Short mmCIF file of C-alpha atoms in Angstrom, two decimals:
data_model
loop_
_atom_site.label_atom_id
_atom_site.label_comp_id
_atom_site.label_asym_id
_atom_site.label_seq_id
_atom_site.Cartn_x
_atom_site.Cartn_y
_atom_site.Cartn_z
CA MET P 46 21.13 4.35 -5.21
CA SER P 47 18.49 3.85 -2.53
CA LYS P 48 15.23 5.75 -2.86
CA ARG P 49 13.44 7.96 -0.39
CA MET P 50 10.07 6.36 0.26
CA MET P 51 7.36 7.82 2.47
CA PHE P 52 4.43 5.79 3.75
CA VAL P 53 1.57 8.20 4.40
CA ASN P 54 -1.26 7.18 6.71
CA ARG P 55 -4.39 9.29 6.34
CA ARG P 56 -7.11 7.03 7.71
CA ALA P 57 -8.25 6.06 11.19
CA PRO P 58 -7.46 2.50 12.31
CA TYR P 59 -10.00 -0.38 12.36
CA GLY P 60 -12.76 1.33 10.33
CA THR P 61 -10.85 0.19 7.25
CA VAL P 62 -7.92 -2.18 6.80
CA TYR P 63 -5.66 0.44 5.21
CA GLY P 64 -3.75 1.30 8.39
CA LEU P 65 -3.01 -2.30 9.26
CA GLU P 66 -1.97 -3.22 5.73
CA ALA P 67 0.11 -0.03 5.45
CA LEU P 68 2.08 -1.23 8.45
CA ASP P 69 2.47 -4.71 6.89
CA ALA P 70 3.72 -3.03 3.72
CA LEU P 71 6.13 -0.77 5.62
CA LEU P 72 7.65 -3.74 7.44
CA ALA P 73 8.02 -5.63 4.15
CA ALA P 74 9.70 -2.60 2.59
CA SER P 75 12.11 -2.33 5.51
CA ALA P 76 13.98 -5.38 4.19
CA PHE P 77 15.15 -3.50 1.08
CA ASP P 78 17.65 -1.02 2.47
CA GLN P 79 15.81 2.06 1.22
CA GLN P 80 15.40 5.41 2.99
CA LEU P 81 12.03 4.86 4.60
CA CYS P 82 9.89 7.16 6.68
CA VAL P 83 6.29 7.08 7.78
CA ALA P 84 3.90 10.00 8.15
CA PHE P 85 0.55 10.38 9.89
CA LEU P 86 -1.92 13.07 8.94
CA ASP P 87 -5.65 13.70 8.81
CA ASP P 88 -7.49 10.82 10.55
CA GLY P 89 -4.26 8.81 10.32
CA VAL P 90 -3.12 10.42 13.60
CA TYR P 91 -5.73 8.29 15.38
CA GLN P 92 -3.54 5.26 14.61
CA LEU P 93 -0.99 6.63 17.09
CA LEU P 94 -3.35 7.11 20.04
CA ARG P 95 -2.25 5.60 23.34
CA ASN P 96 -4.25 2.90 25.11
CA GLN P 97 -6.15 1.56 22.15
CA ASN P 98 -8.48 -1.33 22.93
CA PRO P 99 -9.76 -2.75 19.64
CA ALA P 100 -10.29 -6.12 21.33
CA VAL P 101 -13.87 -4.95 21.93
CA LEU P 102 -14.16 -4.78 18.13
CA ASP P 103 -12.61 -8.24 17.81
CA MET P 104 -9.59 -6.66 16.13
CA LYS P 105 -5.87 -6.71 16.78
CA ASP P 106 -4.09 -3.74 18.39
CA TYR P 107 -1.43 -3.24 15.73
CA SER P 108 -0.38 0.11 17.25
CA ARG P 109 1.95 -1.86 19.52
CA THR P 110 4.13 -2.58 16.52
CA PHE P 111 4.75 1.14 15.97
CA ALA P 112 6.81 1.24 19.16
CA ALA P 113 9.16 -1.34 17.58
CA LEU P 114 9.60 0.41 14.22
CA ASP P 115 13.24 1.23 14.98
CA ASP P 116 13.95 -2.52 15.13
CA PHE P 117 12.90 -2.63 11.47
CA GLY P 118 15.16 0.26 10.52
CA VAL P 119 12.33 2.77 10.36
CA ASP P 120 13.43 5.59 12.65
CA LYS P 121 11.63 8.59 11.17
CA VAL P 122 7.99 9.10 12.08
CA TYR P 123 6.37 12.38 11.08
CA VAL P 124 3.05 13.63 12.41
CA GLU P 125 1.23 16.72 11.18
CA ARG P 126 0.53 19.14 14.02
CA GLU P 127 -2.65 20.59 12.49
CA SER P 128 -4.18 17.12 12.20
CA ILE P 129 -3.62 16.55 15.93
CA LEU P 130 -5.06 19.91 16.97
CA GLN P 131 -8.06 19.77 14.62
CA ARG P 132 -9.13 16.56 16.33
CA GLY P 133 -8.90 17.97 19.84
CA LEU P 134 -5.83 15.88 20.60
CA CYS P 135 -2.43 16.85 21.99
CA ASP P 136 1.09 15.46 21.67
CA ALA P 137 0.76 13.59 24.99
CA ASP P 138 -2.12 11.52 23.54
CA LEU P 139 0.25 9.83 21.11
CA ILE P 140 2.29 6.70 21.76
CA GLU P 141 6.05 7.04 22.18
CA ILE P 142 8.29 5.71 19.46
CA ARG P 143 11.96 5.71 20.39
CA ARG P 144 15.14 4.77 18.59
CA GLU P 145 17.62 2.28 19.99
CA ASN P 146 19.74 5.18 21.35
CA GLY P 147 16.73 6.49 23.27
CA SER P 148 16.04 9.51 21.07
CA ASP P 149 12.50 10.30 19.98
CA ALA P 150 11.69 8.95 16.50
CA VAL P 151 8.55 11.10 16.26
CA SER P 152 8.66 14.60 14.81
CA ILE P 153 5.48 16.62 15.07
CA MET P 154 5.57 19.25 12.36
CA ALA P 155 3.55 21.99 10.74
CA SER P 156 1.66 21.26 7.55
CA GLU P 157 3.99 23.35 5.38
CA ASP P 158 7.04 21.47 6.70
CA MET P 159 5.25 18.21 5.92
CA SER P 160 4.70 19.47 2.37
CA ARG P 161 8.40 20.20 1.96
CA LEU P 162 9.26 16.78 3.30
CA MET P 163 6.89 15.17 0.80
CA GLU P 164 8.46 17.13 -2.03
CA SER P 165 11.84 15.68 -1.12
CA GLN P 166 10.66 12.05 -1.48
CA ASP P 167 11.19 9.85 -4.53
CA ILE P 168 8.10 7.75 -3.83
CA ILE P 169 5.03 8.43 -1.71
CA LEU P 170 2.64 5.60 -0.88
CA GLN P 171 -0.59 6.78 0.62
CA PHE P 172 -2.85 4.56 2.65
CA MET Z 282 10.51 5.15 -19.17
CA LYS Z 283 9.84 2.27 -16.77
CA PHE Z 284 6.65 2.36 -14.73
CA ASN Z 285 5.77 0.40 -11.61
CA ILE Z 286 2.04 0.23 -10.88
CA LEU Z 287 0.16 -0.38 -7.63
CA ILE Z 288 -3.59 -1.04 -7.58
CA ASN Z 289 -5.27 -0.79 -4.20
CA GLU Z 290 -8.97 -1.26 -4.94
CA GLY Z 291 -11.10 -4.07 -6.29
CA PRO Z 292 -12.87 -4.11 -9.67
CA TYR Z 293 -16.23 -2.40 -10.30
CA THR Z 294 -16.68 -0.84 -6.84
CA HIS Z 295 -13.85 1.56 -7.66
CA GLN Z 296 -12.57 3.01 -10.90
CA ALA Z 297 -8.97 2.49 -9.76
CA SER Z 298 -8.43 -0.71 -11.73
CA ASP Z 299 -10.07 0.77 -14.87
CA THR Z 300 -7.88 3.85 -14.71
CA ALA Z 301 -4.77 1.77 -14.07
CA PHE Z 302 -5.60 -0.41 -17.06
CA GLN Z 303 -6.04 2.62 -19.30
CA PHE Z 304 -2.80 4.09 -17.95
CA ALA Z 305 -0.88 0.86 -18.53
CA SER Z 306 -2.29 0.53 -22.06
CA ALA Z 307 -1.21 4.10 -22.82
CA VAL Z 308 2.25 3.39 -21.42
CA PHE Z 309 2.75 0.50 -23.87
CA GLU Z 310 1.18 2.35 -26.80
CA SER Z 311 3.62 5.21 -26.18
CA GLY Z 312 6.58 2.87 -26.37
CA HIS Z 313 7.32 2.86 -22.65
CA GLU Z 314 7.44 -0.09 -20.30
CA VAL Z 315 5.49 -1.38 -17.29
CA VAL Z 316 7.92 -3.35 -15.16
CA ARG Z 317 5.33 -4.60 -12.71
CA VAL Z 318 1.65 -4.40 -11.77
CA PHE Z 319 1.06 -5.19 -8.12
CA PHE Z 320 -2.33 -5.66 -6.48
CA TYR Z 321 -2.76 -4.79 -2.80
CA HIS Z 322 -5.66 -4.34 -0.33
CA ASP Z 323 -8.95 -5.18 -2.14
CA GLY Z 324 -6.99 -4.82 -5.38
CA VAL Z 325 -6.29 -8.56 -5.13
CA HIS Z 326 -9.90 -9.18 -6.24
CA ASN Z 327 -8.81 -8.05 -9.71
CA ALA Z 328 -7.08 -11.43 -10.01
CA THR Z 329 -10.02 -13.78 -9.53
CA ARG Z 330 -10.77 -15.99 -12.52
CA LEU Z 331 -14.36 -16.47 -11.35
CA GLY Z 332 -15.72 -13.02 -12.19
CA ALA Z 333 -18.78 -13.16 -14.45
CA PRO Z 334 -19.87 -9.60 -15.25
CA PRO Z 335 -22.89 -8.95 -17.50
CA VAL Z 336 -22.03 -9.13 -21.20
CA ASP Z 337 -22.85 -5.46 -21.82
CA ASP Z 338 -20.28 -4.34 -19.24
CA ARG Z 339 -16.50 -4.31 -19.51
CA ASN Z 340 -14.69 -7.31 -18.08
CA VAL Z 341 -12.05 -5.70 -15.87
CA ILE Z 342 -10.22 -8.93 -15.11
CA ALA Z 343 -10.24 -10.25 -18.69
CA ARG Z 344 -8.78 -6.93 -19.83
CA TRP Z 345 -5.81 -7.28 -17.49
CA VAL Z 346 -5.30 -10.86 -18.66
CA LYS Z 347 -5.34 -9.76 -22.31
CA LEU Z 348 -2.89 -6.93 -21.62
CA ALA Z 349 -0.60 -9.31 -19.76
CA GLU Z 350 -0.66 -11.71 -22.71
CA ASP Z 351 -0.05 -8.95 -25.27
CA TYR Z 352 2.84 -7.35 -23.43
CA ASN Z 353 4.11 -10.09 -21.14
CA ILE Z 354 3.49 -8.06 -17.99
CA ASP Z 355 4.62 -9.16 -14.55
CA MET Z 356 1.34 -9.10 -12.56
CA ALA Z 357 1.30 -10.13 -8.91
CA VAL Z 358 -1.08 -10.13 -5.96
CA CYS Z 359 0.16 -9.60 -2.41
CA VAL Z 360 0.33 -12.94 -0.61
CA ALA Z 361 -0.98 -11.71 2.76
CA ALA Z 362 -3.72 -9.53 1.28
CA SER Z 363 -4.95 -12.29 -1.05
CA LEU Z 364 -4.93 -15.07 1.56
CA ARG Z 365 -6.93 -12.84 3.91
CA ARG Z 366 -9.53 -12.21 1.20
CA GLY Z 367 -9.76 -15.70 -0.26
CA VAL Z 368 -8.01 -15.10 -3.57
CA LEU Z 369 -6.06 -18.34 -3.75
CA SER Z 370 -3.62 -19.91 -6.15
CA ASP Z 371 -3.63 -23.71 -6.54
CA GLU Z 372 -0.67 -23.84 -4.20
CA SER Z 373 -2.10 -21.56 -1.51
CA ALA Z 374 -5.48 -23.33 -1.72
CA SER Z 375 -3.93 -26.70 -1.04
CA GLN Z 376 -1.69 -25.27 1.70
CA SER Z 377 -4.66 -23.77 3.50
CA GLY Z 378 -6.92 -26.78 2.96
CA ARG Z 379 -9.32 -25.07 0.56
CA ALA Z 380 -11.00 -27.12 -2.17
CA ILE Z 381 -11.14 -24.28 -4.70
CA ALA Z 382 -8.48 -22.01 -6.15
CA ASN Z 383 -9.62 -18.85 -7.94
CA LEU Z 384 -6.45 -16.94 -8.82
CA ASP Z 385 -6.15 -16.46 -12.57
CA GLN Z 386 -2.96 -18.11 -13.85
CA HIS Z 387 -1.67 -14.84 -15.32
CA PHE Z 388 -1.16 -13.47 -11.80
CA LYS Z 389 1.50 -14.67 -9.45
CA VAL Z 390 1.52 -14.50 -5.67
CA ALA Z 391 4.31 -12.46 -4.09
CA GLY Z 392 5.19 -10.50 -0.99
CA PHE Z 393 4.85 -6.72 -0.87
CA GLY Z 394 8.61 -6.66 -1.34
CA HIS Z 395 7.99 -7.61 -4.98
CA PHE Z 396 6.33 -4.21 -5.41
CA ILE Z 397 9.18 -2.45 -3.57
CA GLU Z 398 11.67 -4.14 -5.93
CA GLY Z 399 9.63 -2.77 -8.81
CA ALA Z 400 9.75 0.68 -7.25
CA ILE Z 401 13.53 0.45 -7.02
CA ILE Z 402 14.07 -0.52 -10.66
CA ALA Z 403 11.34 1.69 -12.17
CA ASP Z 404 11.65 5.39 -13.03
CA ARG Z 405 8.16 6.10 -11.73
CA THR Z 406 5.77 4.38 -9.35
CA VAL Z 407 2.11 5.19 -9.92
CA VAL Z 408 -0.55 4.27 -7.36
CA PHE Z 409 -4.22 3.78 -8.21
CA GLY Z 410 -6.60 3.74 -5.28
CA ASP Z 411 -9.05 5.57 -3.13
#
């Protein structure tokens, strides 16, 4: 009876609070035994950049928590390939998120595959 | 049909709360049900009892209060989001040593899980935001 819920991050971190509070919301949702996944597209891919240093902005580096998502039962992280390329980034710029068994929790996928994945969800929450 | 509603933006700056109110009103008028209205991000500002808009403008917060009274709606603000922004119930004001509480009594304070519960029991979840 569990529902498929996707948390979609479309905004860069720090400029607005949406990314941080999306993560708070995702962790809260992880207690409910639903089929959760999280997606990053558009400027949302900036949330996954390695070596963030928001301390200079007097803000907290919440990207560290992404690496621990598997501990919260969130083991599916989807990133849109076009969003990465359009911003002059590459896969190696993104932080690693691994499952307990060592496998990669991050799938980088084409826009049309992301669309199909969204269609298969029961609930999409966009931040 | 059972609807679960999420409002992510504050009153007046964004139309989100207006649109959500009109949607919720239409849901009840059509004989359907709103199981929960949850306020997140700046949406928690929709729950202040201290708003004093000009008399020739709509009162976004008073409208929610009236709707909640008419239809006995479960309205809640996110605890973390509201504490961060200074929207405080009597209890959270005293716990955090603040002299003033501004949360309207028709809203309760709950974790984001309250919204997720609503999403599980509802047929549809509708999000109003930017």
